[in-house]
GROMACS .gro file of C-alpha atoms in nm:
model
  481
    1MET     CA    1  16.934  26.459  -2.296
    2SER     CA    2  17.284  26.446  -2.123
    3ARG     CA    3  17.271  26.795  -2.156
    4ILE     CA    4  16.958  26.870  -1.941
    5LEU     CA    5  17.112  26.645  -1.696
    6GLU     CA    6  17.376  26.882  -1.576
    7SER     CA    7  17.145  27.064  -1.391
    8ARG     CA    8  17.089  26.958  -1.023
    9GLU     CA    9  16.692  27.048  -1.074
   10ALA     CA   10  16.668  26.786  -1.395
   11ARG     CA   11  16.831  26.511  -1.180
   12TRP     CA   12  16.581  26.564  -0.862
   13ALA     CA   13  16.340  26.591  -1.105
   14LEU     CA   14  16.376  26.250  -1.290
   15ILE     CA   15  16.473  26.118  -0.960
   16TRP     CA   16  16.160  26.200  -0.784
   17ILE     CA   17  15.939  26.112  -1.144
   18GLY     CA   18  16.128  25.764  -1.084
   19VAL     CA   19  16.027  25.747  -0.715
   20VAL     CA   20  15.672  25.810  -0.791
   21THR     CA   21  15.623  25.584  -1.055
   22VAL     CA   22  15.742  25.300  -0.868
   23PHE     CA   23  15.485  25.367  -0.599
   24ARG     CA   24  15.231  25.416  -0.869
   25LEU     CA   25  15.327  25.087  -1.008
   26TRP     CA   26  15.337  24.929  -0.655
   27PHE     CA   27  15.010  25.061  -0.542
   28SER     CA   28  14.814  25.028  -0.889
   29HIS     CA   29  14.731  24.703  -0.881
   30ARG     CA   30  14.639  24.696  -0.511
   31LEU     CA   31  14.283  24.833  -0.637
   32ASP     CA   32  13.979  24.624  -0.882
   33LEU     CA   33  13.910  24.786  -1.235
   34VAL     CA   34  13.693  25.102  -1.235
   35GLY     CA   35  13.380  25.047  -1.466
   36ASP     CA   36  13.572  25.291  -1.737
   37GLU     CA   37  13.903  25.117  -1.708
   38ALA     CA   38  13.716  24.782  -1.786
   39HIS     CA   39  13.498  24.938  -2.054
   40TYR     CA   40  13.808  25.048  -2.247
   41TRP     CA   41  13.935  24.702  -2.232
   42GLU     CA   42  13.618  24.520  -2.337
   43CYS     CA   43  13.685  24.801  -2.627
   44GLY     CA   44  14.001  24.682  -2.685
   45ARG     CA   45  13.836  24.299  -2.762
   46PHE     CA   46  13.662  24.413  -3.034
   47LEU     CA   47  13.859  24.708  -3.184
   48ASP     CA   48  13.717  24.906  -3.418
   49TRP     CA   49  13.810  25.296  -3.586
   50SER     CA   50  13.616  25.463  -3.302
   51HIS     CA   51  13.364  25.375  -2.994
   52TYR     CA   52  13.050  25.558  -2.879
   53GLY     CA   53  13.128  25.892  -2.747
   54LYS     CA   54  13.520  25.810  -2.800
   55GLY     CA   55  13.795  25.736  -3.008
   56PRO     CA   56  14.002  25.440  -3.007
   57GLY     CA   57  14.268  25.544  -2.831
   58ALA     CA   58  14.259  25.386  -2.481
   59ALA     CA   59  14.108  25.058  -2.602
   60PHE     CA   60  14.407  25.020  -2.850
   61VAL     CA   61  14.672  25.113  -2.596
   62ILE     CA   62  14.518  24.845  -2.307
   63TRP     CA   63  14.461  24.603  -2.571
   64LEU     CA   64  14.835  24.624  -2.726
   65PHE     CA   65  14.943  24.592  -2.361
   66THR     CA   66  14.765  24.293  -2.241
   67PHE     CA   67  14.827  24.136  -2.585
   68LEU     CA   68  15.183  24.187  -2.463
   69LEU     CA   69  15.137  24.072  -2.109
   70GLY     CA   70  14.835  23.919  -2.027
   71ASP     CA   71  14.491  24.052  -1.916
   72ALA     CA   72  14.577  24.103  -1.580
   73VAL     CA   73  14.496  24.453  -1.363
   74TRP     CA   74  14.862  24.583  -1.362
   75VAL     CA   75  14.861  24.514  -1.716
   76VAL     CA   76  14.594  24.739  -1.777
   77ARG     CA   77  14.686  25.022  -1.539
   78LEU     CA   78  15.070  25.022  -1.720
   79PRO     CA   79  15.045  25.256  -1.988
   80ALA     CA   80  14.865  25.497  -1.705
   81VAL     CA   81  15.157  25.520  -1.523
   82LEU     CA   82  15.414  25.540  -1.809
   83LEU     CA   83  15.261  25.807  -1.935
   84ALA     CA   84  15.193  25.948  -1.614
   85ALA     CA   85  15.576  25.926  -1.604
   86GLY     CA   86  15.597  26.088  -1.959
   87THR     CA   87  15.373  26.361  -1.876
   88GLY     CA   88  15.570  26.447  -1.571
   89TRP     CA   89  15.866  26.472  -1.766
   90LEU     CA   90  15.715  26.742  -2.055
   91ILE     CA   91  15.635  26.924  -1.736
   92PHE     CA   92  15.964  26.980  -1.647
   93LEU     CA   93  16.054  27.071  -1.977
   94LEU     CA   94  15.798  27.287  -2.006
   95GLY     CA   95  15.911  27.499  -1.693
   96ARG     CA   96  16.279  27.475  -1.779
   97THR     CA   97  16.153  27.615  -2.174
   98PHE     CA   98  15.954  27.910  -2.052
   99TYR     CA   99  16.118  27.965  -1.727
  100ASN     CA  100  16.416  27.785  -1.564
  101ASP     CA  101  16.469  27.458  -1.445
  102ARG     CA  102  16.397  27.502  -1.060
  103VAL     CA  103  16.053  27.595  -1.222
  104GLY     CA  104  16.041  27.296  -1.411
  105LEU     CA  105  16.118  27.114  -1.083
  106VAL     CA  106  15.824  27.328  -0.861
  107ALA     CA  107  15.588  27.195  -1.122
  108VAL     CA  108  15.657  26.872  -1.112
  109ALA     CA  109  15.636  26.827  -0.720
  110ALA     CA  110  15.295  26.981  -0.736
  111ALA     CA  111  15.142  26.800  -0.996
  112SER     CA  112  15.241  26.491  -0.799
  113VAL     CA  113  15.037  26.568  -0.512
  114MET     CA  114  14.767  26.693  -0.690
  115PRO     CA  115  14.490  26.497  -0.629
  116LEU     CA  116  14.309  26.485  -0.987
  117PHE     CA  117  14.658  26.379  -1.141
  118ALA     CA  118  14.759  26.117  -0.899
  119VAL     CA  119  14.432  25.927  -0.928
  120GLY     CA  120  14.446  26.034  -1.327
  121SER     CA  121  14.825  25.882  -1.297
  122ILE     CA  122  14.722  25.502  -1.168
  123LEU     CA  123  14.375  25.458  -1.369
  124MET     CA  124  14.410  25.410  -1.755
  125THR     CA  125  14.134  25.581  -1.879
  126ILE     CA  126  14.126  25.838  -2.162
  127ASP     CA  127  14.276  26.137  -1.961
  128PRO     CA  128  14.627  25.957  -1.896
  129LEU     CA  129  14.653  25.967  -2.325
  130SER     CA  130  14.510  26.327  -2.336
  131VAL     CA  131  14.734  26.479  -2.110
  132PHE     CA  132  15.038  26.316  -2.223
  133PHE     CA  133  14.922  26.476  -2.576
  134TRP     CA  134  14.840  26.795  -2.476
  135ALA     CA  135  15.183  26.855  -2.279
  136THR     CA  136  15.381  26.692  -2.627
  137ALA     CA  137  15.187  26.925  -2.817
  138ALA     CA  138  15.227  27.246  -2.630
  139LEU     CA  139  15.626  27.175  -2.622
  140THR     CA  140  15.632  27.099  -2.997
  141PHE     CA  141  15.428  27.377  -3.110
  142TRP     CA  142  15.647  27.635  -2.933
  143LYS     CA  143  15.938  27.502  -3.050
  144ALA     CA  144  15.768  27.548  -3.433
  145VAL     CA  145  15.687  27.843  -3.328
  146GLU     CA  146  16.026  27.953  -3.288
  147GLN     CA  147  16.196  27.762  -3.578
  148PRO     CA  148  15.892  27.800  -3.836
  149GLU     CA  149  16.147  27.643  -4.132
  150ARG     CA  150  16.177  27.319  -3.902
  151LYS     CA  151  15.889  27.050  -4.045
  152ARG     CA  152  15.955  26.842  -3.809
  153PHE     CA  153  15.785  27.017  -3.521
  154TRP     CA  154  15.493  27.094  -3.734
  155LEU     CA  155  15.460  26.749  -3.793
  156LEU     CA  156  15.479  26.630  -3.459
  157THR     CA  157  15.206  26.881  -3.301
  158GLY     CA  158  14.992  26.734  -3.557
  159LEU     CA  159  15.092  26.388  -3.456
  160ALA     CA  160  15.046  26.495  -3.061
  161VAL     CA  161  14.696  26.670  -3.134
  162GLY     CA  162  14.552  26.385  -3.348
  163LEU     CA  163  14.673  26.100  -3.137
  164GLY     CA  164  14.529  26.316  -2.848
  165PHE     CA  165  14.234  26.323  -3.061
  166GLN     CA  166  14.207  25.939  -3.107
  167ALA     CA  167  14.180  25.961  -2.712
  168LYS     CA  168  13.957  26.236  -2.609
  169TYR     CA  169  13.813  26.470  -2.833
  170THR     CA  170  13.889  26.804  -2.609
  171ASN     CA  171  14.259  26.774  -2.744
  172ALA     CA  172  14.138  26.934  -3.067
  173ALA     CA  173  14.067  27.199  -2.844
  174GLU     CA  174  14.455  27.284  -2.840
  175LEU     CA  175  14.425  27.396  -3.157
  176VAL     CA  176  14.206  27.711  -3.051
  177SER     CA  177  14.473  27.795  -2.789
  178PHE     CA  178  14.722  27.810  -3.079
  179LEU     CA  179  14.505  28.026  -3.335
  180ILE     CA  180  14.444  28.294  -3.034
  181PHE     CA  181  14.844  28.284  -2.971
  182LEU     CA  182  14.922  28.350  -3.311
  183MET     CA  183  14.668  28.592  -3.372
  184LEU     CA  184  14.768  28.813  -3.101
  185VAL     CA  185  15.130  28.832  -3.154
  186SER     CA  186  15.162  29.049  -3.427
  187ASP     CA  187  15.504  28.864  -3.548
  188LYS     CA  188  15.379  28.541  -3.550
  189ARG     CA  189  15.076  28.592  -3.736
  190ARG     CA  190  15.233  28.505  -4.077
  191LEU     CA  191  15.236  28.196  -3.934
  192ILE     CA  192  14.868  28.093  -3.945
  193LEU     CA  193  14.895  28.046  -4.329
  194SER     CA  194  15.240  27.930  -4.354
  195ARG     CA  195  15.311  27.543  -4.473
  196GLY     CA  196  15.424  27.423  -4.135
  197MET     CA  197  15.091  27.511  -4.066
  198PHE     CA  198  14.906  27.336  -4.326
  199LEU     CA  199  15.150  27.024  -4.249
  200MET     CA  200  15.003  27.042  -3.882
  201LEU     CA  201  14.661  27.050  -3.979
  202GLY     CA  202  14.714  26.787  -4.266
  203THR     CA  203  14.832  26.556  -4.011
  204ILE     CA  204  14.547  26.630  -3.712
  205PHE     CA  205  14.285  26.548  -4.002
  206LEU     CA  206  14.448  26.260  -4.188
  207LEU     CA  207  14.395  26.122  -3.750
  208MET     CA  208  14.074  26.244  -3.727
  209LEU     CA  209  13.991  26.074  -4.044
  210PRO     CA  210  13.899  25.717  -3.964
  211ILE     CA  211  13.657  25.888  -3.645
  212LEU     CA  212  13.475  26.118  -3.878
  213ILE     CA  213  13.406  25.827  -4.132
  214TRP     CA  214  13.318  25.600  -3.840
  215ASN     CA  215  13.065  25.843  -3.654
  216ALA     CA  216  12.937  25.951  -4.053
  217PHE     CA  217  12.827  25.572  -4.127
  218ARG     CA  218  12.658  25.591  -3.727
  219GLU     CA  219  12.432  25.904  -3.776
  220TRP     CA  220  12.714  26.124  -3.594
  221ILE     CA  221  12.641  25.967  -3.265
  222GLY     CA  222  12.990  26.050  -3.138
  223ALA     CA  223  12.890  26.414  -3.156
  224ILE     CA  224  12.552  26.381  -3.037
  225HIS     CA  225  12.693  26.211  -2.732
  226VAL     CA  226  12.925  26.543  -2.698
  227PHE     CA  227  12.609  26.766  -2.761
  228GLU     CA  228  12.439  26.581  -2.498
  229GLY     CA  229  12.717  26.556  -2.240
  230GLY     CA  230  12.698  26.925  -2.202
  231ASP     CA  231  12.293  26.889  -2.179
  232PHE     CA  232  12.268  27.132  -2.466
  233ASN     CA  233  12.004  26.912  -2.629
  234ARG     CA  234  11.763  27.044  -2.353
  235GLY     CA  235  11.853  27.403  -2.397
  236PHE     CA  236  12.063  27.643  -2.177
  237ARG     CA  237  11.960  27.725  -1.871
  238VAL     CA  238  12.180  27.898  -1.635
  239ASP     CA  239  12.238  27.792  -1.321
  240PHE     CA  240  12.472  27.983  -1.074
  241GLY     CA  241  12.482  27.734  -0.843
  242LYS     CA  242  12.640  27.443  -1.092
  243PHE     CA  243  12.861  27.735  -1.217
  244ALA     CA  244  13.008  27.781  -0.843
  245GLY     CA  245  13.003  27.389  -0.798
  246PHE     CA  246  13.271  27.408  -1.090
  247TRP     CA  247  13.482  27.631  -0.924
  248LEU     CA  248  13.454  27.429  -0.574
  249LEU     CA  249  13.517  27.094  -0.758
  250GLN     CA  250  13.840  27.280  -0.919
  251ALA     CA  251  13.979  27.340  -0.594
  252ILE     CA  252  13.923  26.995  -0.465
  253VAL     CA  253  14.078  26.815  -0.736
  254VAL     CA  254  14.379  27.065  -0.730
  255SER     CA  255  14.406  27.132  -0.376
  256PRO     CA  256  14.265  27.468  -0.258
  257LEU     CA  257  14.617  27.632  -0.183
  258MET     CA  258  14.706  27.500  -0.538
  259PHE     CA  259  14.475  27.621  -0.683
  260LEU     CA  260  14.463  27.940  -0.578
  261VAL     CA  261  14.852  27.957  -0.716
  262MET     CA  262  14.763  27.844  -0.969
  263LEU     CA  263  14.508  28.083  -1.084
  264ALA     CA  264  14.726  28.377  -0.928
  265GLY     CA  265  14.993  28.228  -1.221
  266ALA     CA  266  14.752  28.216  -1.470
  267VAL     CA  267  14.592  28.569  -1.447
  268ARG     CA  268  14.952  28.734  -1.366
  269PRO     CA  269  15.226  28.550  -1.464
  270GLU     CA  270  15.556  28.609  -1.367
  271LYS     CA  271  15.775  28.744  -1.695
  272SER     CA  272  15.883  28.414  -1.927
  273PRO     CA  273  16.262  28.473  -2.084
  274LYS     CA  274  16.102  28.382  -2.371
  275PRO     CA  275  15.938  28.642  -2.592
  276HIS     CA  276  15.536  28.639  -2.544
  277GLY     CA  277  15.593  28.284  -2.327
  278SER     CA  278  15.409  28.375  -2.042
  279LEU     CA  279  15.127  28.465  -2.309
  280TYR     CA  280  15.127  28.156  -2.479
  281LEU     CA  281  15.104  27.936  -2.138
  282GLN     CA  282  14.809  28.200  -2.017
  283PHE     CA  283  14.659  28.068  -2.376
  284LEU     CA  284  14.686  27.722  -2.346
  285PHE     CA  285  14.540  27.726  -1.965
  286TRP     CA  286  14.244  27.973  -2.034
  287PRO     CA  287  14.070  27.917  -2.340
  288LEU     CA  288  13.993  27.547  -2.224
  289PHE     CA  289  13.912  27.595  -1.849
  290LEU     CA  290  13.685  27.891  -1.934
  291GLY     CA  291  13.501  27.698  -2.204
  292TYR     CA  292  13.424  27.409  -1.911
  293ALA     CA  293  13.313  27.707  -1.669
  294TRP     CA  294  13.110  27.823  -1.955
  295VAL     CA  295  12.934  27.485  -1.993
  296SER     CA  296  12.910  27.454  -1.585
  297LEU     CA  297  12.659  27.721  -1.598
  298ASN     CA  298  12.418  27.470  -1.757
  299LYS     CA  299  12.543  27.096  -1.679
  300THR     CA  300  12.691  27.016  -1.357
  301ALA     CA  301  13.062  26.958  -1.457
  302ASN     CA  302  13.327  26.691  -1.376
  303GLY     CA  303  13.655  26.753  -1.199
  304ASN     CA  304  13.864  26.597  -1.494
  305TRP     CA  305  13.709  26.757  -1.791
  306THR     CA  306  13.986  27.069  -1.745
  307ALA     CA  307  14.281  26.812  -1.682
  308PRO     CA  308  14.455  26.934  -2.017
  309ALA     CA  309  14.426  27.294  -1.932
  310LEU     CA  310  14.553  27.228  -1.546
  311VAL     CA  311  14.870  27.070  -1.713
  312ALA     CA  312  14.943  27.414  -1.870
  313GLY     CA  313  14.830  27.589  -1.591
  314LEU     CA  314  15.132  27.444  -1.388
  315VAL     CA  315  15.385  27.578  -1.520
  316PRO     CA  316  15.240  28.004  -1.503
  317GLY     CA  317  15.143  27.854  -1.127
  318ALA     CA  318  15.496  27.746  -1.039
  319GLY     CA  319  15.667  28.051  -1.160
  320TRP     CA  320  15.488  28.245  -0.991
  321ALA     CA  321  15.512  28.039  -0.652
  322VAL     CA  322  15.900  28.034  -0.707
  323ALA     CA  323  15.906  28.379  -0.755
  324ARG     CA  324  15.739  28.480  -0.427
  325TRP     CA  325  15.930  28.184  -0.272
  326SER     CA  326  16.277  28.410  -0.412
  327SER     CA  327  16.129  28.707  -0.229
  328GLY     CA  328  16.264  28.566   0.120
  329LYS     CA  329  15.924  28.711   0.296
  330ILE     CA  330  15.873  28.391   0.584
  331LEU     CA  331  15.459  28.439   0.477
  332TRP     CA  332  15.467  28.382   0.107
  333ARG     CA  333  15.716  28.057   0.210
  334GLY     CA  334  15.522  27.892   0.479
  335VAL     CA  335  15.179  27.955   0.252
  336LEU     CA  336  15.382  27.774  -0.016
  337LEU     CA  337  15.486  27.493   0.173
  338LEU     CA  338  15.139  27.447   0.333
  339ALA     CA  339  14.993  27.412  -0.018
  340LEU     CA  340  15.233  27.121  -0.113
  341LEU     CA  341  15.162  26.994   0.263
  342VAL     CA  342  14.778  27.035   0.203
  343GLY     CA  343  14.794  26.851  -0.137
  344LEU     CA  344  15.034  26.558  -0.011
  345VAL     CA  345  14.791  26.490   0.275
  346LEU     CA  346  14.504  26.504   0.055
  347THR     CA  347  14.663  26.255  -0.179
  348ALA     CA  348  14.770  26.022   0.074
  349LEU     CA  349  14.385  26.003   0.187
  350LEU     CA  350  14.285  25.895  -0.122
  351HIS     CA  351  14.525  25.629  -0.167
  352ASP     CA  352  14.455  25.469   0.217
  353ILE     CA  353  14.782  25.556   0.325
  354LEU     CA  354  14.663  25.736   0.621
  355PRO     CA  355  14.451  25.581   0.893
  356LEU     CA  356  14.151  25.796   0.812
  357ARG     CA  357  13.830  25.733   0.565
  358ILE     CA  358  13.726  25.999   0.367
  359LYS     CA  359  13.381  26.054   0.185
  360ASN     CA  360  13.336  26.042  -0.145
  361ASN     CA  361  13.684  25.908  -0.195
  362PRO     CA  362  13.715  25.868  -0.613
  363LEU     CA  363  13.927  25.519  -0.590
  364ASP     CA  364  13.619  25.409  -0.393
  365ARG     CA  365  13.494  25.321  -0.733
  366ALA     CA  366  13.752  25.033  -0.759
  367LYS     CA  367  13.690  24.842  -0.448
  368GLY     CA  368  13.443  24.554  -0.430
  369TRP     CA  369  13.412  24.444  -0.832
  370LYS     CA  370  13.613  24.153  -0.811
  371ASP     CA  371  13.403  24.050  -0.505
  372LEU     CA  372  13.077  24.083  -0.673
  373ALA     CA  373  13.150  23.910  -1.000
  374GLY     CA  374  13.259  23.625  -0.722
  375GLU     CA  375  12.924  23.641  -0.619
  376ALA     CA  376  12.810  23.647  -0.956
  377GLN     CA  377  12.949  23.365  -1.045
  378LYS     CA  378  12.813  23.148  -0.771
  379VAL     CA  379  12.467  23.236  -0.877
  380ARG     CA  380  12.529  23.183  -1.263
  381GLN     CA  381  12.668  22.852  -1.172
  382GLN     CA  382  12.350  22.801  -0.940
  383ILE     CA  383  12.101  22.857  -1.226
  384GLY     CA  384  12.272  22.747  -1.536
  385ALA     CA  385  12.300  23.038  -1.654
  386ASP     CA  386  12.382  23.119  -2.051
  387PHE     CA  387  12.514  23.460  -2.078
  388VAL     CA  388  12.517  23.752  -1.831
  389VAL     CA  389  12.323  24.079  -1.857
  390ALA     CA  390  12.407  24.425  -1.649
  391ASP     CA  391  12.176  24.738  -1.645
  392GLU     CA  392  12.515  24.957  -1.681
  393TYR     CA  393  12.734  24.930  -1.959
  394GLN     CA  394  13.021  24.977  -1.694
  395THR     CA  395  12.938  24.669  -1.452
  396ALA     CA  396  12.879  24.444  -1.750
  397SER     CA  397  13.251  24.542  -1.873
  398LEU     CA  398  13.368  24.473  -1.500
  399LEU     CA  399  13.137  24.182  -1.522
  400SER     CA  400  13.334  24.063  -1.815
  401PHE     CA  401  13.652  24.127  -1.650
  402TYR     CA  402  13.667  23.924  -1.346
  403LEU     CA  403  13.415  23.673  -1.443
  404PRO     CA  404  13.613  23.365  -1.473
  405ASP     CA  405  13.603  23.273  -1.831
  406ARG     CA  406  13.615  23.616  -1.934
  407PRO     CA  407  13.235  23.617  -2.119
  408ARG     CA  408  13.138  23.905  -2.283
  409ALA     CA  409  12.842  24.039  -2.110
  410PHE     CA  410  12.555  24.220  -2.225
  411THR     CA  411  12.339  24.541  -2.154
  412PRO     CA  412  11.953  24.542  -2.183
  413ASP     CA  413  11.854  24.567  -2.548
  414TRP     CA  414  11.700  24.930  -2.574
  415PRO     CA  415  11.593  25.037  -2.878
  416GLN     CA  416  11.790  25.323  -2.924
  417VAL     CA  417  12.176  25.393  -2.864
  418MET     CA  418  12.268  25.407  -2.531
  419THR     CA  419  12.623  25.306  -2.545
  420GLN     CA  420  12.893  25.116  -2.700
  421TYR     CA  421  12.678  24.780  -2.613
  422SER     CA  422  12.389  24.887  -2.830
  423LEU     CA  423  12.644  24.875  -3.143
  424TRP     CA  424  12.732  24.517  -3.056
  425PRO     CA  425  12.512  24.194  -3.107
  426SER     CA  426  12.290  24.206  -2.806
  427TYR     CA  427  12.184  23.865  -2.609
  428ARG     CA  428  11.878  23.801  -2.829
  429GLU     CA  429  12.073  23.818  -3.125
  430SER     CA  430  12.375  23.603  -2.961
  431PHE     CA  431  12.162  23.359  -2.762
  432SER     CA  432  11.832  23.126  -2.884
  433GLU     CA  433  11.513  23.182  -2.723
  434GLY     CA  434  11.469  22.968  -2.399
  435SER     CA  435  11.834  23.069  -2.280
  436THR     CA  436  11.876  23.127  -1.934
  437GLY     CA  437  12.054  23.469  -1.842
  438LEU     CA  438  12.194  23.671  -1.526
  439TYR     CA  439  12.066  24.003  -1.475
  440VAL     CA  440  12.323  24.166  -1.245
  441ALA     CA  441  12.158  24.541  -1.166
  442GLU     CA  442  12.109  24.794  -0.888
  443GLN     CA  443  11.733  24.858  -0.924
  444PRO     CA  444  11.470  24.611  -0.746
  445ASN     CA  445  11.306  24.587  -1.008
  446PRO     CA  446  11.387  24.485  -1.398
  447LEU     CA  447  11.415  24.749  -1.640
  448PRO     CA  448  11.184  24.748  -1.947
  449PRO     CA  449  11.379  24.603  -2.203
  450ILE     CA  450  11.449  24.311  -1.963
  451ALA     CA  451  11.073  24.249  -1.854
  452ARG     CA  452  11.007  24.256  -2.216
  453ASP     CA  453  11.248  24.000  -2.320
  454PHE     CA  454  11.183  23.748  -2.051
  455GLU     CA  455  10.873  23.539  -1.985
  456SER     CA  456  11.009  23.524  -1.612
  457VAL     CA  457  11.206  23.733  -1.420
  458ARG     CA  458  11.310  23.694  -1.039
  459VAL     CA  459  11.553  23.793  -0.769
  460VAL     CA  460  11.769  23.515  -0.654
  461GLY     CA  461  12.013  23.729  -0.469
  462THR     CA  462  12.131  24.052  -0.374
  463TYR     CA  463  12.493  24.171  -0.305
  464ARG     CA  464  12.678  24.504  -0.157
  465ARG     CA  465  13.024  24.617  -0.203
  466ALA     CA  466  13.241  24.702   0.098
  467SER     CA  467  13.538  24.930   0.165
  468TRP     CA  468  13.749  24.911   0.497
  469GLY     CA  469  13.480  24.655   0.610
  470GLN     CA  470  13.201  24.897   0.576
  471PRO     CA  471  12.927  24.834   0.286
  472MET     CA  472  12.952  25.121   0.027
  473GLY     CA  473  12.770  25.193  -0.272
  474PRO     CA  474  12.420  25.049  -0.406
  475THR     CA  475  12.290  24.701  -0.324
  476PHE     CA  476  12.322  24.474  -0.684
  477HIS     CA  477  12.020  24.225  -0.725
  478PHE     CA  478  12.075  23.943  -0.919
  479TYR     CA  479  11.793  23.815  -1.155
  480GLU     CA  480  11.745  23.445  -1.332
  481CYS     CA  481  11.565  23.527  -1.665
   0.00000   0.00000   0.00000
């Protein structure tokens, strides 16, 4: 570590990561939790070997931090901030490994003003874990390729991929990148059947095994969820509008000019001092990125799906940018500075730092939930509710977190498995007939299971969340059941 910090760029990278981390720690408690954060917190209260659609990674980490420090918003988000700092340093090391310290510093700076990473570095979802372990595996696998006799790098890579899979199944796709790279580099092809490779794969399999067993005993609901997530259960219908939307969304979440720079570096990367290093970086980026581009032909993609690939894309993008900057041409320097400036402005707007409000700000999802729970608590006391039900799993989890006694809320008791709540005991199993429930829903009419399970369902109040003093989002209805 001390040898690394002999570099001025390394010291600046560490200082910058520290400054950004302090800001994120300060900012993280200024927003309410989003639905996914609250849901992983709720899953952490009922830990299992896996959960519906996701591994146990995020739930376990949140449980560990809240067990040690208490149930508070900043505690739930603390691991996200720490993981983001770790990922920032890994990005620097990747840039340093494949190019030089200046490329590493530029990649770190670009990551800190990329809107997707700026948001993902505060919200404790599955993405901070996924991205951190993806970057870790990228670095350790390269070390294993360079020094195949050192078994520890193969073991560390297996741990990184396996632990990443515990958070997000996408991390298993990194194995595809590794395999393609080894197949295309003739003098490394022998490593495909090496002892180190089998050690790595064995480690990954052991970490995957609990999730596989859990799913096997539940009719593979995790695999079905992933399959349905791409709308493959409805057939594959090519929609070029959705495909174009994928590329537009990626340009937005990365920021437009930085996205173009990243693509330029991924298509024609600067030659790495490491033999085959440029090719390795390309295959860390393109398989996953193009895989989701293909999925977007059939299903509208989410902006965060490609997050691990974007980490890999930062390094060749930064290498390309540093080479253009070094050419001394004023035009290139202006474009590159503008790319960082646009990213910085977008990130500032997302964090409400500038006195402007942007439409569809993803951080608006983290506003007004505490107030909603406050209104729900008033109605709950007014009607003497014994339990709380919400129409969506995210709303149920948010109410569980923000209601004073932190009860376990429920969702409607559908006959089929819909969410993780379908696997937990329902209100019908937990409370006797004749108990009173508070049902919180966006719909002006109760969902079929609610109408089925209660003799009387009537609206007793409504509430709408607000941001900047303006109403936003749907109107929530409070029902006495």
